[in-house]
PDB file of C-alpha atoms in Angstrom:
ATOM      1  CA  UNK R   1     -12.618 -87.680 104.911  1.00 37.00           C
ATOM      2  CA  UNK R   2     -12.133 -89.372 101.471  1.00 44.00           C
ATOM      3  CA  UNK R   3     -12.506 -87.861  98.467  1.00 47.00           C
ATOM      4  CA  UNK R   4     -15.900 -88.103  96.139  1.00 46.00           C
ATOM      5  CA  UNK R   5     -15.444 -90.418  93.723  1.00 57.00           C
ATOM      6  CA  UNK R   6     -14.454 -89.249  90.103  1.00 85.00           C
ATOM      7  CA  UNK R   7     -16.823 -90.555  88.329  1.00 93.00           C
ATOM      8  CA  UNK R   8     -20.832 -90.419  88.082  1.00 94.00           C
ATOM      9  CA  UNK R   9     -23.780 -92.011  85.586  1.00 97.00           C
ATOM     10  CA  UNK R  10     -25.902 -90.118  84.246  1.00 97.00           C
ATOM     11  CA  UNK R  11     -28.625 -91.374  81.063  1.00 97.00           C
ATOM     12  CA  UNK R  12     -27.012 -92.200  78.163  1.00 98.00           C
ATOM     13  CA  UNK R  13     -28.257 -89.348  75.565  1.00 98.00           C
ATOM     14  CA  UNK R  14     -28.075 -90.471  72.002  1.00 97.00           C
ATOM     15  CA  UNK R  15     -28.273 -87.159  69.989  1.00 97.00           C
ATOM     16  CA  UNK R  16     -24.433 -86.043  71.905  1.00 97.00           C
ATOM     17  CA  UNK R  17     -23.607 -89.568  73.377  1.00 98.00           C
ATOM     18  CA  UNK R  18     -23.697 -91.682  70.234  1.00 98.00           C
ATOM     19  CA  UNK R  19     -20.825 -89.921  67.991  1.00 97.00           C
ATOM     20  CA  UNK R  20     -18.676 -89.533  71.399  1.00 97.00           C
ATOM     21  CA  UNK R  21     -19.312 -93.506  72.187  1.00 98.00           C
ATOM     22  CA  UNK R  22     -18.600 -94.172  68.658  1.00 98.00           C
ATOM     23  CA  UNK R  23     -15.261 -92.157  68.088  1.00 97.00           C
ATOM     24  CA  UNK R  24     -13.910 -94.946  71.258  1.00 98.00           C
ATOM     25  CA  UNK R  25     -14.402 -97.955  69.224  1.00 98.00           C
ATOM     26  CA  UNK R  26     -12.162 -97.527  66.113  1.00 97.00           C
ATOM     27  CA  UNK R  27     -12.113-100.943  64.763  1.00 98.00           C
ATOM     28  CA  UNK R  28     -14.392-103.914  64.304  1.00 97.00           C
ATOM     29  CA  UNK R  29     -11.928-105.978  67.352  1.00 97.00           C
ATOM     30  CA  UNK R  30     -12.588-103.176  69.044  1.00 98.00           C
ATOM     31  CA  UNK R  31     -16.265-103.423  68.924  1.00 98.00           C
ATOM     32  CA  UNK R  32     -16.282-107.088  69.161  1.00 98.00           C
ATOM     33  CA  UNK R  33     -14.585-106.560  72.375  1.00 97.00           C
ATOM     34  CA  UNK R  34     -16.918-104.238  73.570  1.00 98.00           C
ATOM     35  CA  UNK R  35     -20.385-105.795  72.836  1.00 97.00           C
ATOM     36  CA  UNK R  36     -20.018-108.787  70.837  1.00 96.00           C
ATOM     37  CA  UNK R  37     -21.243-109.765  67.776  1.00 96.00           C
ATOM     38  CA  UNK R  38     -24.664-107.785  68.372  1.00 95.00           C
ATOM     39  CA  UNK R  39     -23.374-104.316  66.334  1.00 98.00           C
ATOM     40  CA  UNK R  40     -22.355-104.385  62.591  1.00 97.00           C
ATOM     41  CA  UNK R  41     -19.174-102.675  61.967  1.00 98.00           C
ATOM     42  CA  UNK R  42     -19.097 -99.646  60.493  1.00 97.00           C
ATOM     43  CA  UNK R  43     -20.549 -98.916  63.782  1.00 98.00           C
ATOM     44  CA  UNK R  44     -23.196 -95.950  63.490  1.00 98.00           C
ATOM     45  CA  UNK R  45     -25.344 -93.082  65.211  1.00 97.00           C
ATOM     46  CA  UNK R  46     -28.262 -95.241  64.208  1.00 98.00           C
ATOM     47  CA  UNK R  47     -27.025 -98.752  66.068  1.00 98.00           C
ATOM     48  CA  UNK R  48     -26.752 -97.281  69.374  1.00 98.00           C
ATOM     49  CA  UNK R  49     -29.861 -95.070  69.242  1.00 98.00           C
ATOM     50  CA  UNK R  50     -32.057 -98.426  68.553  1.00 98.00           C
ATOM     51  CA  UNK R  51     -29.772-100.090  70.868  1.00 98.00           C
ATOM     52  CA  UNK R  52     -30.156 -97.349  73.716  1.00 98.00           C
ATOM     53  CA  UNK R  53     -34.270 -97.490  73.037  1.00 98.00           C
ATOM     54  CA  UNK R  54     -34.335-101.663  73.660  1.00 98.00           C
ATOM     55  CA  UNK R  55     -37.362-102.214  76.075  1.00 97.00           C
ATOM     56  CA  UNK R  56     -35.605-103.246  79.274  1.00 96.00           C
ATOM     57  CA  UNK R  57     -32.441-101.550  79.085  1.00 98.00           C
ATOM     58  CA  UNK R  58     -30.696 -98.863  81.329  1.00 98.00           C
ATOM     59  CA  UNK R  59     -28.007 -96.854  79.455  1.00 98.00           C
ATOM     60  CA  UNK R  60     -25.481 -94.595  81.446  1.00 98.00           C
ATOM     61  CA  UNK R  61     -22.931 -92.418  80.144  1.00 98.00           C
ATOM     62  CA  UNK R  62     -19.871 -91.832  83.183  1.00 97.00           C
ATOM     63  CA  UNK R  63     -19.136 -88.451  83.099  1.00 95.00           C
ATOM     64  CA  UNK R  64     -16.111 -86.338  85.306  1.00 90.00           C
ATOM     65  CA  UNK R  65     -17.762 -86.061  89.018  1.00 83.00           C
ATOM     66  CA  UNK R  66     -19.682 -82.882  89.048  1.00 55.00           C
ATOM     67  CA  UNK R  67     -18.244 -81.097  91.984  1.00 45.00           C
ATOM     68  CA  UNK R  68     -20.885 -79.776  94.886  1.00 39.00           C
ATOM     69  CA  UNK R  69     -20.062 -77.374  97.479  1.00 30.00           C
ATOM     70  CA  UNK R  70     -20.474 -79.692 100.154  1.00 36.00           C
ATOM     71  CA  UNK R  71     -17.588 -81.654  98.171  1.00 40.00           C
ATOM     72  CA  UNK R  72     -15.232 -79.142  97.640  1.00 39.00           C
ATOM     73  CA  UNK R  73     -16.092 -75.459  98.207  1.00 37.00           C
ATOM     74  CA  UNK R  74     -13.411 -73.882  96.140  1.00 39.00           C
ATOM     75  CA  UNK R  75     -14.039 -76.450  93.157  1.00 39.00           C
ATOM     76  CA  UNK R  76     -13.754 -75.088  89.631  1.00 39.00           C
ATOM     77  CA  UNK R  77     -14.443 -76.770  86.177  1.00 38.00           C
ATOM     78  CA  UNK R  78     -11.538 -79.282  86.116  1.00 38.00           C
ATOM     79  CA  UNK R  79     -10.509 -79.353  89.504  1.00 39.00           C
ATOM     80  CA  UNK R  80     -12.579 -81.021  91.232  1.00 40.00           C
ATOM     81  CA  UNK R  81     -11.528 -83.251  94.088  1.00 41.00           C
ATOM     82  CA  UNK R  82     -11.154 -86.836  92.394  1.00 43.00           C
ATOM     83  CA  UNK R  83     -11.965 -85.873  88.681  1.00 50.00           C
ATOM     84  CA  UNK R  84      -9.004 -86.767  86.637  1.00 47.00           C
ATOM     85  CA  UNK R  85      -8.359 -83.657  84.755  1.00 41.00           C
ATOM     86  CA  UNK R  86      -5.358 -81.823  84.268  1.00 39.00           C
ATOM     87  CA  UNK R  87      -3.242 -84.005  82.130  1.00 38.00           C
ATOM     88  CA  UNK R  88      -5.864 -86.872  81.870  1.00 43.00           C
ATOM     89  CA  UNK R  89      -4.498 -87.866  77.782  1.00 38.00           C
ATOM     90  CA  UNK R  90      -1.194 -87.203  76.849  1.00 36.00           C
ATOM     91  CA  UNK R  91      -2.072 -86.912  73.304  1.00 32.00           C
ATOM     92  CA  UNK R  92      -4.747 -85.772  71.326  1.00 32.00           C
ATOM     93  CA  UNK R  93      -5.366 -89.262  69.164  1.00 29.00           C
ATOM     94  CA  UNK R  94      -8.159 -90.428  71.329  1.00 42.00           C
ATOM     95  CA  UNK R  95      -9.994 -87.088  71.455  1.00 44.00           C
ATOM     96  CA  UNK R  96      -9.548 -86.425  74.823  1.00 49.00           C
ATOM     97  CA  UNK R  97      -7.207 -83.294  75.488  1.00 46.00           C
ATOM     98  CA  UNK R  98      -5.397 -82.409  78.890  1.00 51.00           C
ATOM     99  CA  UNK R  99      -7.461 -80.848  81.330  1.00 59.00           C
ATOM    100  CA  UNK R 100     -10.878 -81.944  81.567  1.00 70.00           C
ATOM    101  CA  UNK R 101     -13.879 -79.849  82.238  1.00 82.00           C
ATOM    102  CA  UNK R 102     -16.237 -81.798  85.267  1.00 84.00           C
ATOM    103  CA  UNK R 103     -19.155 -84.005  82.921  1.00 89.00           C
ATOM    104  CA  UNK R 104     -16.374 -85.169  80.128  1.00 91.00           C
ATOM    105  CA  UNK R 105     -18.077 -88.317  79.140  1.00 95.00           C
ATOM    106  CA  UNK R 106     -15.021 -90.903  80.008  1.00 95.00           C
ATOM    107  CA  UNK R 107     -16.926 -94.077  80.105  1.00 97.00           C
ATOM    108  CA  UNK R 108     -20.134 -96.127  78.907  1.00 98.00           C
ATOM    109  CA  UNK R 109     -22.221 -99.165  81.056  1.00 98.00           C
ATOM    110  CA  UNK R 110     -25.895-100.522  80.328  1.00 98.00           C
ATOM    111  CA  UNK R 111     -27.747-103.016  81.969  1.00 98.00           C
ATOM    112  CA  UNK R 112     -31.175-105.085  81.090  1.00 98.00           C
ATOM    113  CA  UNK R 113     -32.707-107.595  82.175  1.00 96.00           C
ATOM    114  CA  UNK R 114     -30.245-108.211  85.226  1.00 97.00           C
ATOM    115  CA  UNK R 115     -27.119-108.121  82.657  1.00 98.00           C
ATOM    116  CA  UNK R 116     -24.603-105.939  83.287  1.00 98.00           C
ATOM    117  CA  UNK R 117     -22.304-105.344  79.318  1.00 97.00           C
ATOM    118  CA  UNK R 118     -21.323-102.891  77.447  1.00 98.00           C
ATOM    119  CA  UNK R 119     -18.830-101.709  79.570  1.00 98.00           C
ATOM    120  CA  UNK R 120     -16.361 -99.029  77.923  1.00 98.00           C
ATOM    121  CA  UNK R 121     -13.955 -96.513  79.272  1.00 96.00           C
ATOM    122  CA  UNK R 122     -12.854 -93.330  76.861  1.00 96.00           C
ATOM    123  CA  UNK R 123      -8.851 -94.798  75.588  1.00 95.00           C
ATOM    124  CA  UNK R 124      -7.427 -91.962  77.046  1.00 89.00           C
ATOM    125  CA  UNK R 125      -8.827 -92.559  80.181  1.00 90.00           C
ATOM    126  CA  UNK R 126      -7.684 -95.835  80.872  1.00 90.00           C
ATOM    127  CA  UNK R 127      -5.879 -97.385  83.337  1.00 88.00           C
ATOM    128  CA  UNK R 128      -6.528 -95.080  86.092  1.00 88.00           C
ATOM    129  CA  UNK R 129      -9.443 -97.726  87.588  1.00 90.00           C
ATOM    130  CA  UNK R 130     -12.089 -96.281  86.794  1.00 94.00           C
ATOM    131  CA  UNK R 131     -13.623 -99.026  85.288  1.00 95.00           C
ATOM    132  CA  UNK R 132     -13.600-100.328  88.762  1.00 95.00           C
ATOM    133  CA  UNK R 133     -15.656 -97.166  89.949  1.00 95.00           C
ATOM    134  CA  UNK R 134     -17.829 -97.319  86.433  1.00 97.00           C
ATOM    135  CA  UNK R 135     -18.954-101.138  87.344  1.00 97.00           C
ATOM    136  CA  UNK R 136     -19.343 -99.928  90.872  1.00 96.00           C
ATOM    137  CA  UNK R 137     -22.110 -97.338  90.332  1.00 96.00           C
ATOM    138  CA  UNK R 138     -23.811 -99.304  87.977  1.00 98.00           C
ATOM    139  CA  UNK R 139     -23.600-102.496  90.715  1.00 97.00           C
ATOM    140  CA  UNK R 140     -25.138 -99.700  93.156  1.00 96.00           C
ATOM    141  CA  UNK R 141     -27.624 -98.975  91.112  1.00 97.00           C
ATOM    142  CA  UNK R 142     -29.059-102.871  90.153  1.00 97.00           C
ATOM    143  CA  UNK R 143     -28.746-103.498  93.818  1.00 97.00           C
ATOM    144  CA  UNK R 144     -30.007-100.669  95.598  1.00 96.00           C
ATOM    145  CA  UNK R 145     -32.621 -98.776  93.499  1.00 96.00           C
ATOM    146  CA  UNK R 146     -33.664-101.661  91.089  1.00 96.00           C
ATOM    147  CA  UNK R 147     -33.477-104.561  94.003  1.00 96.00           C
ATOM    148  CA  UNK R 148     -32.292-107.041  91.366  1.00 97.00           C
ATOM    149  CA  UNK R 149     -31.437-110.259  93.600  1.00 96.00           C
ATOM    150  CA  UNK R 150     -28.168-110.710  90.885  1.00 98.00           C
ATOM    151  CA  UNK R 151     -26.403-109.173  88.305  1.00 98.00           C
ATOM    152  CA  UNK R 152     -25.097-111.356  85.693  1.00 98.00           C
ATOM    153  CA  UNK R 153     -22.663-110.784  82.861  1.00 98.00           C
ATOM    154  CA  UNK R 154     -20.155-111.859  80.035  1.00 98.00           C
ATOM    155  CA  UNK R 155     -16.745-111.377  79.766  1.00 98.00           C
ATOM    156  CA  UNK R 156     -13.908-112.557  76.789  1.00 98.00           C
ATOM    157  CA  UNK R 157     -11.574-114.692  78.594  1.00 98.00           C
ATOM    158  CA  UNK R 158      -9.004-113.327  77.610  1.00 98.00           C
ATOM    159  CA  UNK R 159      -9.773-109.794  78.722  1.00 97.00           C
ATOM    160  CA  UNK R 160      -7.789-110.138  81.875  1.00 97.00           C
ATOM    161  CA  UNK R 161      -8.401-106.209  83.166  1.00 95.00           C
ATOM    162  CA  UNK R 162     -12.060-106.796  82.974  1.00 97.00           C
ATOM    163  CA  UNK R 163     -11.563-109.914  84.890  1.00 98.00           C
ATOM    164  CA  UNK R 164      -9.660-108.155  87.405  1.00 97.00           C
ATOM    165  CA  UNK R 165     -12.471-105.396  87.895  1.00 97.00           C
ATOM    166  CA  UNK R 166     -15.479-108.091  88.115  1.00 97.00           C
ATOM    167  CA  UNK R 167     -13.743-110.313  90.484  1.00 97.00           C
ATOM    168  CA  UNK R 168     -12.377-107.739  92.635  1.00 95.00           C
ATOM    169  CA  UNK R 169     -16.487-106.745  92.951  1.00 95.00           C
ATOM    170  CA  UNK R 170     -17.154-110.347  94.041  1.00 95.00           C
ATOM    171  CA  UNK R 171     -18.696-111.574  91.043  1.00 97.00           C
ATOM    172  CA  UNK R 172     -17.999-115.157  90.778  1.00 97.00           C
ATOM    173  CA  UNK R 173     -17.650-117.423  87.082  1.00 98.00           C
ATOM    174  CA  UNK R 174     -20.668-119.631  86.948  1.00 98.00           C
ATOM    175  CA  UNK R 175     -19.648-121.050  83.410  1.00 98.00           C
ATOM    176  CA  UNK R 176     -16.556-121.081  80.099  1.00 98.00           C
ATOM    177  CA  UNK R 177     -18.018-121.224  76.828  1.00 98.00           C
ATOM    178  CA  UNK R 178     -15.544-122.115  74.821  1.00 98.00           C
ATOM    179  CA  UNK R 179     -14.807-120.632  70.793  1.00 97.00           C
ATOM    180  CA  UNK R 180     -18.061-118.667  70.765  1.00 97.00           C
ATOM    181  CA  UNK R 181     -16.558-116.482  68.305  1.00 97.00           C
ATOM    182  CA  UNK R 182     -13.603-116.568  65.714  1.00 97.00           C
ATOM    183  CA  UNK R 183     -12.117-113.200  65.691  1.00 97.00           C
ATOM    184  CA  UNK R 184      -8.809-112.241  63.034  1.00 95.00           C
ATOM    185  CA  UNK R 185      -8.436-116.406  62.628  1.00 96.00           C
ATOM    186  CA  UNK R 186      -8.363-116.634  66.612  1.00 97.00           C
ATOM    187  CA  UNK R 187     -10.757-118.463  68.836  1.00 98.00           C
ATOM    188  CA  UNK R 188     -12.681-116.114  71.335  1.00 98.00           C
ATOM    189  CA  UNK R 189     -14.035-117.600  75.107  1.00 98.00           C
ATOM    190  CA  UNK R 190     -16.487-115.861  77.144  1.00 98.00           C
ATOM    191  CA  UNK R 191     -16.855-116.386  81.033  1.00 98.00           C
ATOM    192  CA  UNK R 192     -20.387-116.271  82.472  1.00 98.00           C
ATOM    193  CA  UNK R 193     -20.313-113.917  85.998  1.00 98.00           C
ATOM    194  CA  UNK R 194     -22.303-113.478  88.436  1.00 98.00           C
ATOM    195  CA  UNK R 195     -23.129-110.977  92.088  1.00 98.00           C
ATOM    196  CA  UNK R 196     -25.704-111.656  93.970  1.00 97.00           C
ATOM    197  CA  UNK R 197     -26.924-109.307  96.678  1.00 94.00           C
ATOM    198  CA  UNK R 198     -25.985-111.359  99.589  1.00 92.00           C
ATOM    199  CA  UNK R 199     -22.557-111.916  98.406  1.00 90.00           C
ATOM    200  CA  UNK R 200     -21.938-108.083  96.827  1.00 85.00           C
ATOM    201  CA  UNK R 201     -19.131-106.332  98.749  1.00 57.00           C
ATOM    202  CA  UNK R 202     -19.554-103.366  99.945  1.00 51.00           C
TER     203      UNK R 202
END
């Protein structure tokens, strides 16, 4: 039988959510990366508050799998079948420390209007593919609760994990725009994706 997955959504809760989502973009790259030009850097408490209350939009925060008997019977906080925990950062520079407790926000996903963005994984938790999983639930969630026909998004081109993740999910380019942005001297691409029901993979 496989294992639960590691990661689940919960709502995105700006009173605790918006200092721990803010402490994972550290520079104004960073947060053009992440959303764009639509935040002004300093990035603060008070940006993703108004952002998390935008008519339309669906804000989850991925936290470490909360472990259920049925799951794992002799679960405890940080073990749980799946969660990464014990040993997830190697260092302390990113805020996360080794050995998790189960609902450690790790990652960040919003959708409105039938866009999928905002999609952020904790630094320290990186690599492990759980952005995969992150994209995954939210996917689930526009397609099987919500009954969107498609999810759309944008990506930088030059983001090739993100690429990776999408395409992997089925999601198909649709259009380049070229030099949408100018970032540190240095042209920036985005690719238009999208999923629609019929073609999601399961």
């Amino acid at each position: 039988m496989p294992l639960p997955p590691p990661l689940a959504l919960r709502p995105f809760h700006p009173p605790t959510d918006t200092p721990v989502l803010r402490s994972w973009i550290p520079d104004p790259t960073a947060l053009m990366t992440w959303a764009g030009p639509n935040f002004t850097w300093p990035l603060t408490d008070a940006q993703l508050t108004a952002y998390a209350a935008e008519p339309g939009r669906r804000t989850w925060t991925a936290v470490c799998r909360t472990a259920t008997t049925a799951d794992a019977p002799n679960a405890t906080a940080g073990s749980a079948p799946g969660c990464p925990a014990g040993g997830l950062a190697d260092g302390t520079a990113d805020g996360l420390q080794p050995g998790l407790p189960l609902g450690t926000p790790l990652g960040h996903i919003s959708l409105a209007d039938g866009r999928l963005g905002r999609v952020l994984i904790a630094p320290g938790a990186r690599g492990r593919g759980l952005g995969g999983q992150l994209v995954t639930l939210a996917v689930s969630i526009a397609f099987d609760e919500l009954a969107l026909p498609e999810i759309r998004l944008g990506v930088w081109t030059h983001n090739t994990a993100a690429l990776r993740v999408y395409e992997k999910l089925g999601f198909r380019t649709t259009a380049i725009l070229d030099a949408v942005e100018v970032v540190d001297g240095v042209p920036w691409s985005v690719r238009r994706m999208r999923l629609t029901a019929a073609d999601r993979r399961q």
